[in-house]
PDB file of N, CA and C in Angstrom:
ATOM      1  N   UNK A 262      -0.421   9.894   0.745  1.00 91.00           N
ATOM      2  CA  UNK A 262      -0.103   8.520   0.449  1.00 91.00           C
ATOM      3  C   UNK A 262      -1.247   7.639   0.952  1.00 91.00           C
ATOM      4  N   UNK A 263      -1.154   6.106   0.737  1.00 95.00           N
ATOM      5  CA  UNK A 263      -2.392   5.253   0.931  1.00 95.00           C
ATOM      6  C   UNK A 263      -1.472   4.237   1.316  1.00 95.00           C
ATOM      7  N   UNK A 264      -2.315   3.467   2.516  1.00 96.00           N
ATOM      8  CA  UNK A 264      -2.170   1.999   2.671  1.00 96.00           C
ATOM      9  C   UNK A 264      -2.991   1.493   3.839  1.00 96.00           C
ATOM     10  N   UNK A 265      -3.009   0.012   4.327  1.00 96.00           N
ATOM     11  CA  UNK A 265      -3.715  -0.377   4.656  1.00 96.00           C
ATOM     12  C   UNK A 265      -3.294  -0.605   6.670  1.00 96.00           C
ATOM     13  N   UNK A 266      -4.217  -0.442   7.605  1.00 97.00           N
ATOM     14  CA  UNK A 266      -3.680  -1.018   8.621  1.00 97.00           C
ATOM     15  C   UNK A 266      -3.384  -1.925   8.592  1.00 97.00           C
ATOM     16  N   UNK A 267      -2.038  -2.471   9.711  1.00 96.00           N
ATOM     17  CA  UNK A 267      -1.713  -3.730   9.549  1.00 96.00           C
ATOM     18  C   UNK A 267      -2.106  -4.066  10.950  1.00 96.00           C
ATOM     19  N   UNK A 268      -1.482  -3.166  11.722  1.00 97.00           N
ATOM     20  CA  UNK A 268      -2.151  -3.753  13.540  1.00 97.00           C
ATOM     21  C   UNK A 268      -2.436  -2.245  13.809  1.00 97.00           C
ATOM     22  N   UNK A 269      -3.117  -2.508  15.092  1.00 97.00           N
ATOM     23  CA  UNK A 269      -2.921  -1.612  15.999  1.00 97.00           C
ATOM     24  C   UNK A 269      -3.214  -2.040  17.694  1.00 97.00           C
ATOM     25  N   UNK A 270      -2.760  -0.706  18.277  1.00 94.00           N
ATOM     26  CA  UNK A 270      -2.365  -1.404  20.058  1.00 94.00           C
ATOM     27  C   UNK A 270      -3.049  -0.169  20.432  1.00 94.00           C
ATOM     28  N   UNK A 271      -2.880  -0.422  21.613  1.00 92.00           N
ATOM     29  CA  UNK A 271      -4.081   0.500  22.714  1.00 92.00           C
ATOM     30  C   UNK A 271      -3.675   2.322  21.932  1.00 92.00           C
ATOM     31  N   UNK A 272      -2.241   2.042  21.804  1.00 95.00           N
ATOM     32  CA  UNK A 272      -2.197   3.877  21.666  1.00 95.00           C
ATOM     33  C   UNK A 272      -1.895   3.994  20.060  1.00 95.00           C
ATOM     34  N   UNK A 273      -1.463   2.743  19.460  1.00 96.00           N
ATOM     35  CA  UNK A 273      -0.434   2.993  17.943  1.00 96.00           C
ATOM     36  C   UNK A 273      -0.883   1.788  17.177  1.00 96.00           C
ATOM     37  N   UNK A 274       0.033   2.390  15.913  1.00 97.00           N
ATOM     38  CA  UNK A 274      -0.611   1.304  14.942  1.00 97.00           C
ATOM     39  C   UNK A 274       0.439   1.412  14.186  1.00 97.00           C
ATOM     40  N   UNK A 275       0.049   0.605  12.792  1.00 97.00           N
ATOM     41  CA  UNK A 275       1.276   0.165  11.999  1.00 97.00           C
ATOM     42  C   UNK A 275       0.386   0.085  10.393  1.00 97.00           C
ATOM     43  N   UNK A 276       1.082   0.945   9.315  1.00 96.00           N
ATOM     44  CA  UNK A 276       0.260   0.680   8.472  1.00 96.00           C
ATOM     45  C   UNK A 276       1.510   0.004   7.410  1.00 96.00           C
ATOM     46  N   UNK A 277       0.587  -0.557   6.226  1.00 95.00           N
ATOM     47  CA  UNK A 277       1.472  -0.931   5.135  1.00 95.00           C
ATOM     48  C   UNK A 277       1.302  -0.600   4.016  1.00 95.00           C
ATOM     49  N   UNK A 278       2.487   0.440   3.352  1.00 94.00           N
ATOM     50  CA  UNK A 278       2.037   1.297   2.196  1.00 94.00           C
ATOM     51  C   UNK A 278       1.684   0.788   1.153  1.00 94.00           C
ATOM     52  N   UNK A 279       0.897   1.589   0.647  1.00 89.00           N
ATOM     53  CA  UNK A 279       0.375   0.769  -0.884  1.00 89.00           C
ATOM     54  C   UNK A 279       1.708   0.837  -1.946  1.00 89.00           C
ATOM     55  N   UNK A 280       2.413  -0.190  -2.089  1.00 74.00           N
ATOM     56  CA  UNK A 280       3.705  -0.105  -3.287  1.00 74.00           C
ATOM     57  C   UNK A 280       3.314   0.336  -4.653  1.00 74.00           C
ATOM     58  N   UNK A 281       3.834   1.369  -4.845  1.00 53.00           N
ATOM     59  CA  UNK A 281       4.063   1.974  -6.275  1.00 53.00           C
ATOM     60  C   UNK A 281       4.551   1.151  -7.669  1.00 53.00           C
ATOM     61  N   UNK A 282       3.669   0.901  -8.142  1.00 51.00           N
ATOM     62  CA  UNK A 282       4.394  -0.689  -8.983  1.00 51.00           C
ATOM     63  C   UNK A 282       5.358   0.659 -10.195  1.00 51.00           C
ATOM     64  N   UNK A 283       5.601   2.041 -10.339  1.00 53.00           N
ATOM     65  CA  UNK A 283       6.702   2.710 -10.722  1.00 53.00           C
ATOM     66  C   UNK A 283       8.183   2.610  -9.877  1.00 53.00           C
ATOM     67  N   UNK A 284       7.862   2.351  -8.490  1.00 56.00           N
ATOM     68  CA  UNK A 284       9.001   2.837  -8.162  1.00 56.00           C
ATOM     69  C   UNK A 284       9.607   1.282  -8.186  1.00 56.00           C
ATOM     70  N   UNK A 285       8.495   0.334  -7.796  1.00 56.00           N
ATOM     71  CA  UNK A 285       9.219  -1.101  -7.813  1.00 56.00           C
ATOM     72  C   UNK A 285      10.132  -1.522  -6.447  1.00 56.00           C
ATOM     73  N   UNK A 286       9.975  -0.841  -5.900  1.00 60.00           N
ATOM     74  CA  UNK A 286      10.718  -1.274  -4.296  1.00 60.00           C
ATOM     75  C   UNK A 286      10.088  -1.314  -2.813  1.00 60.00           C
ATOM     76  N   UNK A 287      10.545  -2.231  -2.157  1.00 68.00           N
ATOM     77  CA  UNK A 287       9.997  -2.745  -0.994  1.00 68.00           C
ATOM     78  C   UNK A 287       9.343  -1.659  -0.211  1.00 68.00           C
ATOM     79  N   UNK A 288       8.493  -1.203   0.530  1.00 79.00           N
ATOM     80  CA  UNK A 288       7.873  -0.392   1.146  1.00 79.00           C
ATOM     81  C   UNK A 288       7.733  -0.681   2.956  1.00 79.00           C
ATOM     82  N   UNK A 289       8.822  -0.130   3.553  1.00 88.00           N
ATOM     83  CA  UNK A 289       8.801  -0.371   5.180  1.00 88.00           C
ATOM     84  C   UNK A 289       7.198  -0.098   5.970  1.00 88.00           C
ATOM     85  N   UNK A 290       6.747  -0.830   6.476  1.00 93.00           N
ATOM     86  CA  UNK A 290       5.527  -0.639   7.060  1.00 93.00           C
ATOM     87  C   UNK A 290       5.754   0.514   8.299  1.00 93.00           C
ATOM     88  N   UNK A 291       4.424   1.767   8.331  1.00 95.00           N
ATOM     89  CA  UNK A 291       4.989   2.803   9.191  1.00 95.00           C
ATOM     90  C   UNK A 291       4.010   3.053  10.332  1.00 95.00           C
ATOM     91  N   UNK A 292       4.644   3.456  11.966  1.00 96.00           N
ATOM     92  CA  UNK A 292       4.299   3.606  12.927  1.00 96.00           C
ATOM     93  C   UNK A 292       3.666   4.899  12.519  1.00 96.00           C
ATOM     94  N   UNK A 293       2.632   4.890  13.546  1.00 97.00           N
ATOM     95  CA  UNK A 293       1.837   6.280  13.777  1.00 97.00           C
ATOM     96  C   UNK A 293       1.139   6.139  15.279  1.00 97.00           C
ATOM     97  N   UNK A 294       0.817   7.145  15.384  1.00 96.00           N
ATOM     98  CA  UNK A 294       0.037   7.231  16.977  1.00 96.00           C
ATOM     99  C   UNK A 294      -1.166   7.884  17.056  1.00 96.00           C
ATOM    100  N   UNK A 295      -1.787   7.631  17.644  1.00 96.00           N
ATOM    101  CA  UNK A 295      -3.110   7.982  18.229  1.00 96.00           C
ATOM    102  C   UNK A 295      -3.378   9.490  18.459  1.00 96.00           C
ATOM    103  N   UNK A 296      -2.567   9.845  18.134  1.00 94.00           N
ATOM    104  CA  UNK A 296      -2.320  11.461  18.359  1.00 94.00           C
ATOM    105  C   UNK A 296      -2.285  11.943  17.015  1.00 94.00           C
ATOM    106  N   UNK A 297      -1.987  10.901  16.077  1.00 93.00           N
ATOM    107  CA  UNK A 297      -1.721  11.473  14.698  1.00 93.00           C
ATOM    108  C   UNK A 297      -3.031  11.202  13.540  1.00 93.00           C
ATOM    109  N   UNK A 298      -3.582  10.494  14.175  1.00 94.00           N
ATOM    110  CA  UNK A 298      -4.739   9.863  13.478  1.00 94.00           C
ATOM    111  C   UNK A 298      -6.351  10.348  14.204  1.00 94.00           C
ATOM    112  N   UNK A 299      -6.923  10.827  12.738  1.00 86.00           N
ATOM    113  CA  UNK A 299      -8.306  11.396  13.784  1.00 86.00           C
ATOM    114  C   UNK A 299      -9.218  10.286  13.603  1.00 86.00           C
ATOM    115  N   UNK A 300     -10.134  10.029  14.559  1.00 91.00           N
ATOM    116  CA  UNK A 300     -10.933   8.881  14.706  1.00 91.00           C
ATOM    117  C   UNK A 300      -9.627   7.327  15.499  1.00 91.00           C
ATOM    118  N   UNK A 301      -9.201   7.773  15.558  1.00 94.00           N
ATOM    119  CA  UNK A 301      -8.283   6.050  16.322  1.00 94.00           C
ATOM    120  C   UNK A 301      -9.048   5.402  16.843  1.00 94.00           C
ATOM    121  N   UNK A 302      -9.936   5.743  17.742  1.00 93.00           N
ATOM    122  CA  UNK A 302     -10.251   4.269  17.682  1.00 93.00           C
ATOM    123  C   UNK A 302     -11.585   4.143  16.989  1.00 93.00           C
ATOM    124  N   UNK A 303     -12.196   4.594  15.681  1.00 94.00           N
ATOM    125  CA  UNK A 303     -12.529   3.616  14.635  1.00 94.00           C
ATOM    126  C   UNK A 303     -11.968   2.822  13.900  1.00 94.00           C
ATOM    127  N   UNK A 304     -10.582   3.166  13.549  1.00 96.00           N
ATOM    128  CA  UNK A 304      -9.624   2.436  12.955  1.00 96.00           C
ATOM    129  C   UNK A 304      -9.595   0.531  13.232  1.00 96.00           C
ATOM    130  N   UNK A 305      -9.818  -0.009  11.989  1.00 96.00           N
ATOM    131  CA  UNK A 305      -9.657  -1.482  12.240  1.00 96.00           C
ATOM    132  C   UNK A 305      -8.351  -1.823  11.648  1.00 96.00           C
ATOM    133  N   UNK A 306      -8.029  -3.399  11.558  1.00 97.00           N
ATOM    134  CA  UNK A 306      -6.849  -3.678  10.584  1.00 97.00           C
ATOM    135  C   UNK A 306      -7.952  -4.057   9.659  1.00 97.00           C
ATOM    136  N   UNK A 307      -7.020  -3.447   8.664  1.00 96.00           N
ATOM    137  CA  UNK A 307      -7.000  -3.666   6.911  1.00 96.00           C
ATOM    138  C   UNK A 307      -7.728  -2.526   6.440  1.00 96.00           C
ATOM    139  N   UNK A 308      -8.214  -1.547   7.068  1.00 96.00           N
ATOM    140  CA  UNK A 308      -9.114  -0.428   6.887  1.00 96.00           C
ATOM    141  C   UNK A 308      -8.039   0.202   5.818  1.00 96.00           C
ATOM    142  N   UNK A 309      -8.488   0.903   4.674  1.00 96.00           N
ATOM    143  CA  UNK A 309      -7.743   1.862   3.763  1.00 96.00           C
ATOM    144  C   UNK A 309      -7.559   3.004   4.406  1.00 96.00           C
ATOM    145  N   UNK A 310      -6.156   3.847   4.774  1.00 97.00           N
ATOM    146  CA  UNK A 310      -5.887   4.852   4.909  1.00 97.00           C
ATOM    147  C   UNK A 310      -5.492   5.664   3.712  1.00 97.00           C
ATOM    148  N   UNK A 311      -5.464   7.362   4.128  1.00 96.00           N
ATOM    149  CA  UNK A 311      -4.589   8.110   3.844  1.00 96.00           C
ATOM    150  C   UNK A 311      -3.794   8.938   4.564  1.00 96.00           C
ATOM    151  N   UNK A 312      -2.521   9.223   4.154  1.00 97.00           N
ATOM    152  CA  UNK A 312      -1.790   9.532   5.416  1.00 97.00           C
ATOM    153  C   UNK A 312      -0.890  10.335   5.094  1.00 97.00           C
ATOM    154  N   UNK A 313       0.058  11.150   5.497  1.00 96.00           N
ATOM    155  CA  UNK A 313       1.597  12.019   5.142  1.00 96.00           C
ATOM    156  C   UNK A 313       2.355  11.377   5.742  1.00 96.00           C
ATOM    157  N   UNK A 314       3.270  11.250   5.141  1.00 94.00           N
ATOM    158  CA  UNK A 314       4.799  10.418   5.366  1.00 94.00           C
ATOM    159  C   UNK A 314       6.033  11.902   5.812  1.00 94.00           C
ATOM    160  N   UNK A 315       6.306  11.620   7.206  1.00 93.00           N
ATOM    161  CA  UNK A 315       7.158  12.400   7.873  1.00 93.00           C
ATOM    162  C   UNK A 315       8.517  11.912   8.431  1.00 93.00           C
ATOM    163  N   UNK A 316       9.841  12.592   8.863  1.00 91.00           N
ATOM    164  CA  UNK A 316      10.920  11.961   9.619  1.00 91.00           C
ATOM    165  C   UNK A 316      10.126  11.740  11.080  1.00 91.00           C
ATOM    166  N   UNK A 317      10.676  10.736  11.535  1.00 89.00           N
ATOM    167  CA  UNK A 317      10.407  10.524  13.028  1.00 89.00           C
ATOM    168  C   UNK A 317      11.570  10.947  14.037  1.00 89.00           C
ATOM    169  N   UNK A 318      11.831  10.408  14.905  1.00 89.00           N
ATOM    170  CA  UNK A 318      12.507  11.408  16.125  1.00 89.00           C
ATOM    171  C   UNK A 318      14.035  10.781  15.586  1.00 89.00           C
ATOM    172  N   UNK A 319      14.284   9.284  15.356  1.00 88.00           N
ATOM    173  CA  UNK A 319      15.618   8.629  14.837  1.00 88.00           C
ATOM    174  C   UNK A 319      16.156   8.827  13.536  1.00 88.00           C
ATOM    175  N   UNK A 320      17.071   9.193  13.091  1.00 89.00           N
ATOM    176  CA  UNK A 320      17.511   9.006  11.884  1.00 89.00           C
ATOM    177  C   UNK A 320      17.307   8.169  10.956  1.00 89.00           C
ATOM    178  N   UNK A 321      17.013   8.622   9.960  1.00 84.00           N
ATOM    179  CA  UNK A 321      16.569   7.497   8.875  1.00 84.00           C
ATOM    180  C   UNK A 321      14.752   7.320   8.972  1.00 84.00           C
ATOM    181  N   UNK A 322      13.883   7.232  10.197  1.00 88.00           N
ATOM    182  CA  UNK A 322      13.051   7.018  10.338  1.00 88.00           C
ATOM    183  C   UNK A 322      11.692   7.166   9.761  1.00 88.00           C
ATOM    184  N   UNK A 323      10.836   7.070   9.306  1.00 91.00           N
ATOM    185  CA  UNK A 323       9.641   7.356   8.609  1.00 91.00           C
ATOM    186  C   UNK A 323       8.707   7.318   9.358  1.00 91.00           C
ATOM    187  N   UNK A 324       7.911   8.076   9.876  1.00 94.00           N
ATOM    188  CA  UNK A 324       6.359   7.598  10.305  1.00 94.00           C
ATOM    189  C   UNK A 324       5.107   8.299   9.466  1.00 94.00           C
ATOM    190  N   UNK A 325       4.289   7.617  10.003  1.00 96.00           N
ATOM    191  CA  UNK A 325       3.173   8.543   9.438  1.00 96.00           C
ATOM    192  C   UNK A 325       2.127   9.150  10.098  1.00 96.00           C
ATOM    193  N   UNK A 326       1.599  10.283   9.782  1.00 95.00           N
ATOM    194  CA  UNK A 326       0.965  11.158  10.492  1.00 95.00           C
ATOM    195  C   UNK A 326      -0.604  11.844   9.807  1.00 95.00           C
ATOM    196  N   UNK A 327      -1.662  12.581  10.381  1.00 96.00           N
ATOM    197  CA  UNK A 327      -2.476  12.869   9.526  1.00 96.00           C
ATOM    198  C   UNK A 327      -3.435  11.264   9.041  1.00 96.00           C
ATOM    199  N   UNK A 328      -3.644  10.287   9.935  1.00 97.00           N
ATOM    200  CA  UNK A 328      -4.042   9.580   9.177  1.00 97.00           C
ATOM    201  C   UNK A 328      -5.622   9.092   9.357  1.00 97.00           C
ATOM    202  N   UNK A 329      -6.341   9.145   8.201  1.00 96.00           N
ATOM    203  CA  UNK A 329      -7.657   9.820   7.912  1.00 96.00           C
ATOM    204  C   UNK A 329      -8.203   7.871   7.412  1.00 96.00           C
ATOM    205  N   UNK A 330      -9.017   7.617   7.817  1.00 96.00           N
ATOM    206  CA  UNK A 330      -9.594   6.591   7.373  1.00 96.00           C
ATOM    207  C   UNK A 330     -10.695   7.097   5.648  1.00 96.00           C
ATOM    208  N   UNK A 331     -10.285   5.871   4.390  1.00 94.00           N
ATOM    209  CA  UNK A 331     -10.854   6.041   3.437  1.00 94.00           C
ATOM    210  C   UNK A 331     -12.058   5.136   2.866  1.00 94.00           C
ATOM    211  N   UNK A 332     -13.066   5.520   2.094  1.00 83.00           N
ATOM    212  CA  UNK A 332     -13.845   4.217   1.730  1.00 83.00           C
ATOM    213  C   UNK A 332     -13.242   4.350   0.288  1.00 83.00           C
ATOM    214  N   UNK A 333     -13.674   2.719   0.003  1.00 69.00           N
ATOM    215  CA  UNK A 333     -13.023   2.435  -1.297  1.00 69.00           C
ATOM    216  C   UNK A 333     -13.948   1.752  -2.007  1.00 69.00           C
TER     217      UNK A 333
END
């Protein structure tokens, strides 16, 4: 999957998925960690990712993991 950073903090970050104009529905922005992402701290906000979309530890939860900085 693809989207863009939105923040990030000393250990985590927050990205916002690129919406599928097929599926047509809102897209929850997803936590990831510094553990999940290679290069963290090159990572800026608004940088293009790619990433895998996984359950997190809570029910219902989404995070993302694997996340690889892209040029565009």
């Amino acid at each position: 999957m693809k989207g863009k950073v939105k923040s990030l903090l000393s250990s985590y970050g927050f990205i916002t998925p690129e919406s599928s104009e097929e599926e047509g529905e809102e897209l929850k922005d997803l936590f990831f960690h510094k553990s999940g992402a290679s290069l963290f701290y090159e990572l800026s906000v608004g940088d293009v990712v790619q990433y895998e979309q996984t359950e997190g530890r809570k029910e219902g939860e989404m995070i993302a993991t694997t996340v690889e900085k892209i040029e565009e």
